[in-house]
Tab-separated table of C-alpha atoms and ligand atoms in Angstrom:
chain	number	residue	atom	x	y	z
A	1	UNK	CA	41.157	-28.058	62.264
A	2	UNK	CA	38.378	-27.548	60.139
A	3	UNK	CA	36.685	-23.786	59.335
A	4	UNK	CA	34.224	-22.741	61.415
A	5	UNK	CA	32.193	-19.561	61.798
A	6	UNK	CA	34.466	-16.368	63.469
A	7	UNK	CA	34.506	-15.994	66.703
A	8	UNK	CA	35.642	-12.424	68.554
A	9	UNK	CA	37.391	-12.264	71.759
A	10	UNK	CA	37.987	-9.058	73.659
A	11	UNK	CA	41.738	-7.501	74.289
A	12	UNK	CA	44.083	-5.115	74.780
A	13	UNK	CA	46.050	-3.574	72.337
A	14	UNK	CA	49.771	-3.665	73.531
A	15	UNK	CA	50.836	0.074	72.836
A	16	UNK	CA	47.584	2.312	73.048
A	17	UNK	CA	45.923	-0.131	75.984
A	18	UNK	CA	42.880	0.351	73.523
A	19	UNK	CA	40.087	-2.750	73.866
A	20	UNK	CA	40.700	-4.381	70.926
A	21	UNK	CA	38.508	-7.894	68.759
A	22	UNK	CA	40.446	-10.843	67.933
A	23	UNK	CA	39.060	-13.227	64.894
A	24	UNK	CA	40.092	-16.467	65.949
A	25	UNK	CA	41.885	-18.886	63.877
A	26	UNK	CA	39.204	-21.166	63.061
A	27	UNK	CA	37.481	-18.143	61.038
A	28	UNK	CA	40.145	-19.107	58.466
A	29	UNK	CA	40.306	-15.671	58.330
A	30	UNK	CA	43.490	-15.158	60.491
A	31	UNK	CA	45.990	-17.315	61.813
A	32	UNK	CA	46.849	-16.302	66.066
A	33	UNK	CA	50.649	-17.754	66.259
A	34	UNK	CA	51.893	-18.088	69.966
A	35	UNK	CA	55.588	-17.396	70.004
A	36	UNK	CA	57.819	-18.647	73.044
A	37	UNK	CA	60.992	-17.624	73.242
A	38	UNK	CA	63.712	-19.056	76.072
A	39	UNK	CA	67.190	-18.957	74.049
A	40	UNK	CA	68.950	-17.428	77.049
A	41	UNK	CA	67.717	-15.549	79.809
A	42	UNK	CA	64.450	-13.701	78.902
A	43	UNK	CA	61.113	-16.385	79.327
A	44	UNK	CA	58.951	-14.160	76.136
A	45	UNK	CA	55.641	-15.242	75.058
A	46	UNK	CA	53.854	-13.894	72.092
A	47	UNK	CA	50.469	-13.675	70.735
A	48	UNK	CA	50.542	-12.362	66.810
A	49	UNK	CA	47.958	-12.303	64.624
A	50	UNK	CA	48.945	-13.180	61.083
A	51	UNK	CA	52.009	-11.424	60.314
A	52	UNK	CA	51.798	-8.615	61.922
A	53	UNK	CA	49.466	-7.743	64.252
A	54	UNK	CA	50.695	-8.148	68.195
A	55	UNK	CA	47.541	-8.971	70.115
A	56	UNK	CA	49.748	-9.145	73.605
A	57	UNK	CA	53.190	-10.491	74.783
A	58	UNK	CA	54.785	-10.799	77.912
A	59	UNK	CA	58.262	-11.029	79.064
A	60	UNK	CA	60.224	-11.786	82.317
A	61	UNK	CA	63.467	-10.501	82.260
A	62	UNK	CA	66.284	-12.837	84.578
A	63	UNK	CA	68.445	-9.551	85.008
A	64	UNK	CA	67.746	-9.394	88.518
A	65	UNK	CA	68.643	-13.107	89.165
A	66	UNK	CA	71.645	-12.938	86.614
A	67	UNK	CA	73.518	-9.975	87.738
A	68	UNK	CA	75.216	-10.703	90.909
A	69	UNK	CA	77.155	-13.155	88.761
A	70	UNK	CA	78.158	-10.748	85.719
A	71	UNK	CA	76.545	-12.867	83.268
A	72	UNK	CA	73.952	-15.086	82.453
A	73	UNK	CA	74.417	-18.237	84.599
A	74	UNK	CA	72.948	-21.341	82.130
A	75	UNK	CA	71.366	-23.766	85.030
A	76	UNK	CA	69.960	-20.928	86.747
A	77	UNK	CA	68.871	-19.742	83.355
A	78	UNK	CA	66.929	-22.855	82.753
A	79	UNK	CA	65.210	-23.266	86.098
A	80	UNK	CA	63.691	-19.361	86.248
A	81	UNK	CA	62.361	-20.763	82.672
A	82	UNK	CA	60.931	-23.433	83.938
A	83	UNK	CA	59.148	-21.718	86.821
A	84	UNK	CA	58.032	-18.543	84.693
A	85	UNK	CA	56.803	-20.032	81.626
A	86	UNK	CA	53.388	-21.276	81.928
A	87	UNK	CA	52.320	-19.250	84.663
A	88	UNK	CA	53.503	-16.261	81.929
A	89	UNK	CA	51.056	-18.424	79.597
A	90	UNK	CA	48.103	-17.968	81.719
A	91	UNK	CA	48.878	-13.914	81.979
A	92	UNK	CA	49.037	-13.575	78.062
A	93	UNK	CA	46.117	-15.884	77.820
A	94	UNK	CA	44.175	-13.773	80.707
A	95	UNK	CA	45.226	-10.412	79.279
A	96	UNK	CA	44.891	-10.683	75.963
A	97	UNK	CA	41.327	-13.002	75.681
A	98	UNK	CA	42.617	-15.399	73.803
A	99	UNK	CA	41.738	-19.354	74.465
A	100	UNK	CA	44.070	-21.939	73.714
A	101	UNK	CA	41.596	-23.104	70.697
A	102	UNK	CA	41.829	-19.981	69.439
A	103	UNK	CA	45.561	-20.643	68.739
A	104	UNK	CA	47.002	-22.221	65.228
A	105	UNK	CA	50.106	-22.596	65.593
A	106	UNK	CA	53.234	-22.491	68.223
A	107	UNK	CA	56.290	-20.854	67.101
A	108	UNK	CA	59.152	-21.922	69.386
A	109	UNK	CA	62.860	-20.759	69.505
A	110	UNK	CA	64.619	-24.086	68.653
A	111	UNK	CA	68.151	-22.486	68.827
A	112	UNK	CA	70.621	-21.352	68.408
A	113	UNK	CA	71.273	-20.307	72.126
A	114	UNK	CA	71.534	-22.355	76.271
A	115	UNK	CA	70.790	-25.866	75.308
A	116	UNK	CA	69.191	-26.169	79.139
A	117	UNK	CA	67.310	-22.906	78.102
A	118	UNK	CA	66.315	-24.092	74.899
A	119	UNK	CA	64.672	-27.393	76.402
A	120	UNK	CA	62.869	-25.188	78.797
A	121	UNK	CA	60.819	-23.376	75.352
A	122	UNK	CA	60.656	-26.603	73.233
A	123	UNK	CA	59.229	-29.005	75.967
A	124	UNK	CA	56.665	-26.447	76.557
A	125	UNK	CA	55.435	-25.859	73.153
A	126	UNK	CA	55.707	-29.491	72.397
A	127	UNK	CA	53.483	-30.527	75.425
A	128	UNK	CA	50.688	-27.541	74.124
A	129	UNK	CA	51.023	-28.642	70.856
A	130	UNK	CA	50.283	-32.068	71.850
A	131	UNK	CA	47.344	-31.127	74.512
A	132	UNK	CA	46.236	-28.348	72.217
A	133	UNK	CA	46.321	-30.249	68.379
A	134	UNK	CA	47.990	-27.238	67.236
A	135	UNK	CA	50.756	-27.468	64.760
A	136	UNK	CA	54.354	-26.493	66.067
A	137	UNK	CA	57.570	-24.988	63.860
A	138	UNK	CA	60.559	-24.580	64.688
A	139	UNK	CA	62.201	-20.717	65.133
A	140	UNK	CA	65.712	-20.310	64.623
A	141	UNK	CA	66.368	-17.336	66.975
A	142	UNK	CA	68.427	-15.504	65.005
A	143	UNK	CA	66.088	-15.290	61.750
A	144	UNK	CA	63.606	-14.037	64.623
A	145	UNK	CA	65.944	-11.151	64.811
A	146	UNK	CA	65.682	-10.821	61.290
A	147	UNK	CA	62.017	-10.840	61.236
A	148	UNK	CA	61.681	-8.014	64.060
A	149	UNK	CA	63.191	-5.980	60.862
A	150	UNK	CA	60.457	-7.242	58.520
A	151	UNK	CA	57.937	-6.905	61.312
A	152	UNK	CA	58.432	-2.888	62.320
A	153	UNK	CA	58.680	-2.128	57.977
A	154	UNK	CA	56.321	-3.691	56.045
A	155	UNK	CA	58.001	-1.796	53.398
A	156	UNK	CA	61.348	-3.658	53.202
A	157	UNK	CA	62.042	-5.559	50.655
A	158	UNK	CA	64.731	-8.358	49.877
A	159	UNK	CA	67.753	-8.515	49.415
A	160	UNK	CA	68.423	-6.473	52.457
A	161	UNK	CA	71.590	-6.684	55.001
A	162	UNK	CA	71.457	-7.482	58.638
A	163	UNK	CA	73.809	-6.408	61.539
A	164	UNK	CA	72.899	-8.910	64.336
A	165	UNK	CA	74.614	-7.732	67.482
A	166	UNK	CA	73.984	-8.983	70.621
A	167	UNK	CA	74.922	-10.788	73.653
A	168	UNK	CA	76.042	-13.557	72.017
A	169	UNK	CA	76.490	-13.117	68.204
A	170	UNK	CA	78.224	-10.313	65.709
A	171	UNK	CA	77.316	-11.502	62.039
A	172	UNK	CA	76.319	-10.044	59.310
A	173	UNK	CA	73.853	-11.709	57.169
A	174	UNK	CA	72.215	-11.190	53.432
A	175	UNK	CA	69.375	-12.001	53.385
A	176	UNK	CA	68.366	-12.795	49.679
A	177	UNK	CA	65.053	-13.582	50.347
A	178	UNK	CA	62.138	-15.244	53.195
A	179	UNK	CA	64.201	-18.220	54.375
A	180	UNK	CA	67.658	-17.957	52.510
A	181	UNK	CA	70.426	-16.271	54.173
A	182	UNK	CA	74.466	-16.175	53.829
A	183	UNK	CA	76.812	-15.045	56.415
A	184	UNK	CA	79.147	-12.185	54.929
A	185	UNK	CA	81.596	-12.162	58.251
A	186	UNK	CA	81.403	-12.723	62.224
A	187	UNK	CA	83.307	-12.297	65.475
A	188	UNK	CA	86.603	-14.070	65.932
A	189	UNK	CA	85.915	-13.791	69.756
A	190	UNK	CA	83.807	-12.168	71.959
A	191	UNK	CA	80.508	-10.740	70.888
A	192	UNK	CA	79.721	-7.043	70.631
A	193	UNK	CA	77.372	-7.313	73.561
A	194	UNK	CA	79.566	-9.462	75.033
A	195	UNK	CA	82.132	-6.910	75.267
A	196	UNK	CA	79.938	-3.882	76.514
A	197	UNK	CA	78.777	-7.006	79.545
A	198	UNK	CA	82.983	-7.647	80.584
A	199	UNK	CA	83.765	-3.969	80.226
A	200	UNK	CA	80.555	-3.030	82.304
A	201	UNK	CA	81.652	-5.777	85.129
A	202	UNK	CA	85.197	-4.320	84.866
A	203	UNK	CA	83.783	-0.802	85.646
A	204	UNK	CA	81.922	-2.051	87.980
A	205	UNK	CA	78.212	-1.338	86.462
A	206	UNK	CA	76.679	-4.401	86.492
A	207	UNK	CA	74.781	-6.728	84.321
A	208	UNK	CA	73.484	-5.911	81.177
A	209	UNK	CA	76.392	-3.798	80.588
A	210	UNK	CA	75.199	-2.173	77.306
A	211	UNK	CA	72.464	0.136	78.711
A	212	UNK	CA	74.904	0.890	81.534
A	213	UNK	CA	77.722	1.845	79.301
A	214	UNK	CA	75.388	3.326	76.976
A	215	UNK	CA	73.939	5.638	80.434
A	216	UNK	CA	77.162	6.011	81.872
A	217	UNK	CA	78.627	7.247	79.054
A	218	UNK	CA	76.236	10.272	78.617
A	219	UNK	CA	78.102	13.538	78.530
A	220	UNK	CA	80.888	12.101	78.206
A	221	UNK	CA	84.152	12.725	75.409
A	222	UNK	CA	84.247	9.947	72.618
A	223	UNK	CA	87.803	10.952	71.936
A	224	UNK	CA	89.105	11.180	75.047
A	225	UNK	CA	91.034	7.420	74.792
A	226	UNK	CA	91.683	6.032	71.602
A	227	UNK	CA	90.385	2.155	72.751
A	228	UNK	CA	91.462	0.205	69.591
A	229	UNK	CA	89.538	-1.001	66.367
A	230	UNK	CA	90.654	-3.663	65.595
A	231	UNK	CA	91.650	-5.787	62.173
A	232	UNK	CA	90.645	-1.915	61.558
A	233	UNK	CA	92.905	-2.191	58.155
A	234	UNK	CA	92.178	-6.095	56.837
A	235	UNK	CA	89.565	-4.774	54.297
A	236	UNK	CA	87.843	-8.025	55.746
A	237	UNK	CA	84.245	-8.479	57.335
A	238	UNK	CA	85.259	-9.879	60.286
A	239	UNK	CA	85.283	-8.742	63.764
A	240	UNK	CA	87.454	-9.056	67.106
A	241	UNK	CA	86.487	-7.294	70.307
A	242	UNK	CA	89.390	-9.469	72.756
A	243	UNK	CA	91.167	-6.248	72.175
A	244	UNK	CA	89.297	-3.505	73.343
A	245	UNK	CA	88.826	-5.407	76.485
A	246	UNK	CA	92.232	-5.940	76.906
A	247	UNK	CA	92.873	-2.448	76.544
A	248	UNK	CA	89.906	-0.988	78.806
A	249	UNK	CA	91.512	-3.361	81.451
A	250	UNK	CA	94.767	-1.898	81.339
A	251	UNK	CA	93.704	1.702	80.856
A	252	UNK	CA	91.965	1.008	84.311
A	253	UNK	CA	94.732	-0.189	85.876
A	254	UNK	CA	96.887	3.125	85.150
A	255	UNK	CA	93.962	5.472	86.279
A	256	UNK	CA	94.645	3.823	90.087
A	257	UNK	CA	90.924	4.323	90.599
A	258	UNK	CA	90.359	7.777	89.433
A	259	UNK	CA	87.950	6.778	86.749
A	260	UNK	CA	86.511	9.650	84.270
A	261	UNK	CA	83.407	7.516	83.891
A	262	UNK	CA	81.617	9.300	81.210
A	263	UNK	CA	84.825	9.847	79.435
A	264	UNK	CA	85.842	5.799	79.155
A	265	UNK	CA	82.636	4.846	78.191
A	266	UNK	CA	81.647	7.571	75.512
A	267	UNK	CA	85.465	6.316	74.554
A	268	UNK	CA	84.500	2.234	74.463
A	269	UNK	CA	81.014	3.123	73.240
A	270	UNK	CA	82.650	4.947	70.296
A	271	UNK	CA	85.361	1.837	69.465
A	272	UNK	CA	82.824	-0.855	70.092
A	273	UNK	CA	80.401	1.323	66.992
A	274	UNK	CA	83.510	2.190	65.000
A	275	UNK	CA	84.741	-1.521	64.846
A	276	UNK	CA	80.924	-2.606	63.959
A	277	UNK	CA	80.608	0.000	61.562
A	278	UNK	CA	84.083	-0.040	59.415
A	279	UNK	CA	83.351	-3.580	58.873
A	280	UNK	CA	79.481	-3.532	58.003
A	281	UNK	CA	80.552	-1.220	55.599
A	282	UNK	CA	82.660	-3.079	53.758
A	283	UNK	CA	79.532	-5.943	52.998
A	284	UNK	CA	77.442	-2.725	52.031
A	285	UNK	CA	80.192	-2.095	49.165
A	286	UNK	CA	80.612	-5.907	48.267
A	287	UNK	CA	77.488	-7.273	48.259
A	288	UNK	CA	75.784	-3.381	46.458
A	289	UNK	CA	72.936	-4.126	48.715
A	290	UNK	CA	71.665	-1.064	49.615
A	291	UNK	CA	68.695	-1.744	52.142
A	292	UNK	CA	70.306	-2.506	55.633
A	293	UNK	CA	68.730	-3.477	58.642
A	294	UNK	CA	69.951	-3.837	62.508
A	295	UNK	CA	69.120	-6.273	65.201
A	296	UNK	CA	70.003	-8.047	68.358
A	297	UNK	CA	70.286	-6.113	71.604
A	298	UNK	CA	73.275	-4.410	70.951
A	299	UNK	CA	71.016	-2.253	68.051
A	300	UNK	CA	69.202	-0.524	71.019
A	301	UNK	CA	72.314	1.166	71.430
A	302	UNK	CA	71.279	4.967	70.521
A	303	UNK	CA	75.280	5.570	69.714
A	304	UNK	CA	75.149	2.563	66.924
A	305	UNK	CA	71.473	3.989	65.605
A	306	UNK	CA	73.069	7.085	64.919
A	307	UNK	CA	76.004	6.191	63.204
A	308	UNK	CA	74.880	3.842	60.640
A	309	UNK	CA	72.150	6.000	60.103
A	310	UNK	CA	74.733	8.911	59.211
A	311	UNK	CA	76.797	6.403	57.052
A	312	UNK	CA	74.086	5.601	55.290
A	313	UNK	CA	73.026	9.413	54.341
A	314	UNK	CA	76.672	9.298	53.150
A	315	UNK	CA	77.152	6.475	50.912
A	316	UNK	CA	73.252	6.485	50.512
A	317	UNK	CA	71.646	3.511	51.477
A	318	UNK	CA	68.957	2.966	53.677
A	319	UNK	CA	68.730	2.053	56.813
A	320	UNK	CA	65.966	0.332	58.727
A	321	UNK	CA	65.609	-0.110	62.140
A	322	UNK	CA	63.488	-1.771	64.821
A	323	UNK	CA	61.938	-0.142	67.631
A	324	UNK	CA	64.033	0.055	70.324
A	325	UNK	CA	61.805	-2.683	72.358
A	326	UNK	CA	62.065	-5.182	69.510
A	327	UNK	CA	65.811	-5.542	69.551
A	328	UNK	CA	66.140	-7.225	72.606
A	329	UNK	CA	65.068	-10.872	72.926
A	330	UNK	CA	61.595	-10.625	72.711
A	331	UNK	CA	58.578	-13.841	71.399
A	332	UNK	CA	56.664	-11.498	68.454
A	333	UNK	CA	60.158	-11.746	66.386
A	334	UNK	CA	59.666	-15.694	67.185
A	335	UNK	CA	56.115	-15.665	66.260
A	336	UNK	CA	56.797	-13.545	62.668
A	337	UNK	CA	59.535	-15.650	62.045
A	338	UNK	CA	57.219	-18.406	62.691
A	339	UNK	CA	54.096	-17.272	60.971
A	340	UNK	CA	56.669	-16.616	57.698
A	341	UNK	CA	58.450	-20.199	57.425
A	342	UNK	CA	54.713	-21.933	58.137
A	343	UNK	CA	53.090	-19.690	55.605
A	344	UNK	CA	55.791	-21.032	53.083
A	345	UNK	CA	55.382	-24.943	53.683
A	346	UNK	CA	57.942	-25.510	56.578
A	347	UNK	CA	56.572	-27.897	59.251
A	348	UNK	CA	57.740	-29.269	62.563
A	349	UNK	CA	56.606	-32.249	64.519
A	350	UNK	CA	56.654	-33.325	67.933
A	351	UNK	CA	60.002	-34.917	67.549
A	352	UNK	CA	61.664	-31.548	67.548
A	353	UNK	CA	64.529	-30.743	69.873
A	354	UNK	CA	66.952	-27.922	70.344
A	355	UNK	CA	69.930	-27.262	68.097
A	356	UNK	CA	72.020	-24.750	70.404
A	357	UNK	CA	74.316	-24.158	67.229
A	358	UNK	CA	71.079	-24.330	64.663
A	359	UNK	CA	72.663	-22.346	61.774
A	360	UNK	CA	70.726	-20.712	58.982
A	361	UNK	CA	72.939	-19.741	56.087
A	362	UNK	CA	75.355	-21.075	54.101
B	1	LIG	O1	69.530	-9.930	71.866
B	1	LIG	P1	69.734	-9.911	73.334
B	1	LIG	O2	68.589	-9.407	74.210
B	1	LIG	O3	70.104	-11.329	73.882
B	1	LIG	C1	70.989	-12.168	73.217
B	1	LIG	O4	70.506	-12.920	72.330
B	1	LIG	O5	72.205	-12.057	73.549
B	1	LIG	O6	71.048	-9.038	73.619
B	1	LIG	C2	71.551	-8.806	74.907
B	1	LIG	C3	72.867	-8.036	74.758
B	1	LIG	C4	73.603	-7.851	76.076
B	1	LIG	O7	74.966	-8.149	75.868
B	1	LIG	C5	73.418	-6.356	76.373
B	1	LIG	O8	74.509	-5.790	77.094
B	1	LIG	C6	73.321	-5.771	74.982
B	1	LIG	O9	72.607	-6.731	74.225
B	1	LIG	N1	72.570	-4.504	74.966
B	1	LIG	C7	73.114	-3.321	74.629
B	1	LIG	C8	72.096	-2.350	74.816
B	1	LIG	N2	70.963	-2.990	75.245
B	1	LIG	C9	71.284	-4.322	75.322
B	1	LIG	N3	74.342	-2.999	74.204
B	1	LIG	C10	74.593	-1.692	73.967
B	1	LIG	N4	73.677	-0.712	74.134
B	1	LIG	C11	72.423	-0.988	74.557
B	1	LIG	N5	71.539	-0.011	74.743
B	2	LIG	ZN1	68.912	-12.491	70.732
């Protein structure tokens, strides 16, 4: 694509609803990245321009579709992808001014995550890539998680540490620098989000089970049952949340039905953040990073926000975290995460395909 004179489009700015002028990419003064996101069960599209400016997105959640089972059902997952996507497209598109030309590149979630869902995303892209002649790369999802860190503060700067919690991943990553990560410790079983979804079904309040834990649990008495931490003592960064499943389940059982809502989940809510927290602490003092960041959906919880922000005042590091809306699975992570690996080199083609177990450190 060769330079050409800018060209303005009208919009709407996502948070003030403000009218708002795109340059287009053929300015060569700004790149407009679409991300698409379909790792599991949210179809997210995202128009960003350069590195940080969101000129729209658009999600469908599958919640609705998901829920009666518990869980996210993969086939299901793949076909409301399938039948959301473009016509999502044509909203952003619609919404935000944009024309396809005006795009210059496609960032697109290439795993890790459904393999069925995954397909759903990288077909896409591929085939607008291909109609469009704009270049494609290659997300990995969960450096998109990073990047909703970078995105919301400008001001952080590597090495920083990253808590990625969420539906289905507890890790905790250094990231040394744009594009070169280690993983400090993980889950042995279930993820943390994972755990708030089975305890949620358990208790009978549905699908996701974090923000119903997190409501249900309002008013309630942390300390009412001691739900274990566990590996609480192995001066290890690894986690396990079988346990505190195990032990809701049971605890329900002997209550005959006479739950103290509030009371259990303030009490889970509390072990699920202590067990997160006891172990994230431990990389803080290893690695003597002190800049530490939170994603995945699990970091919406306000109980987690809290308490590693009051660790931190104590053993004084700082803590960054996203806005609430960019924890979640959401396409501007994809497209900043995007954006960043193109501006330093990295290139896909149109022989891409999904890696569901794509892994980014070493
Ligand atoms: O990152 P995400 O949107 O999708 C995955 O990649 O998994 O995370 C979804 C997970 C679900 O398990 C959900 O229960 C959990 O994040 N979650 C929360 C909260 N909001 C979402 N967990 C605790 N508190 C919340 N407020
Ligand atoms: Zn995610």
């Amino acid at each position: 694509m060769g330079p050409a004179a800018p060209a303005e489009a009208a919009g709407t700015d996502p948070d003030t609803g403000a009218p708002i002028r795109i340059r287009t990419v053929r300015s060569g003064v700004s790149l407009l990245t679409l991300g698409i996101e379909t790792s599991c069960d949210d179809t997210a599209l995202a128009i960003l321009e350069d590195n940080s400016r969101v000129v729209g997105d658009v999600i469908s959640s599958q919640i609705a579709d998901h829920s009666p089972f518990g869980g996210v059902v993969p086939e299901l997952a793949s076909r409301k992808h399938q039948e959301t996507l473009l016509p999502l497209l044509r909203t952003l598109l619609a919404e935000t001014g944009v024309s396809p030309g005006d795009i210059g590149l496609i960032a697109v979630t290439a795993g890790p995550g459904l393999m069925g869902s995954l397909l759903v995303g990288v077909m896409s892209a591929k085939a607008l890539a291909q109609g469009w002649g704009t270049p494609i790369i290659a997300v990995n999802h969960l450096e998109g998680h990073l990047y909703a860190n970078i995105l919301s503060h400008p001001e952080l700067r590597h090495p920083f540490l990253c808590l990625i919690v969420s539906g289905g991943h507890t890790e905790v990553v250094l990231a040394r620098d744009h594009g070169e990560y280690s993983l400090l410790g993980a889950t042995r079983d279930d993820a943390a989000g994972e755990a708030y979804d089975k305890a949620s079904k358990m208790l009978g309040l549905g699908y996701p089970g974090g923000p119903a834990i997190e409501r249900a649990a309002a008013g309630g008495n942390p300390d009412a049952f001691a739900f274990p931490v566990a590996m609480k003592d192995s001066g290890e960064v690894e986690f396990s949340f079988s346990g505190v499943k195990t032990s809701l389940r049971t605890a329900l059982l002997k209550m005959n039905g006479e739950i103290p809502l509030p009371d259990v989940c303030a009490s889970f809510q509390r072990a699920v953040t202590e067990s997160l927290l006891i172990k994230f602490e431990i990389a803080v003092e290893r690695t003597k990073v002190d800049r530490v960041t939170l994603s995945g959906g699990v970091a919406a919880n306000a109980e987690l926000r809290r308490a590693l922000t009051e660790l931190g005042r104590r053993k004084g590091f700082e803590v960054f975290l996203p806005p609430r809306k960019y924890c979640t699975d959401n396409a501007i992570m994809i497209a900043a995460a995007g954006y960043a690996s193109y501006s330093r080199g990295s290139r896909s083609d149109l022989s891409l395909t999904p890696d569901p177990s794509w892994k980014i450190w070493t």
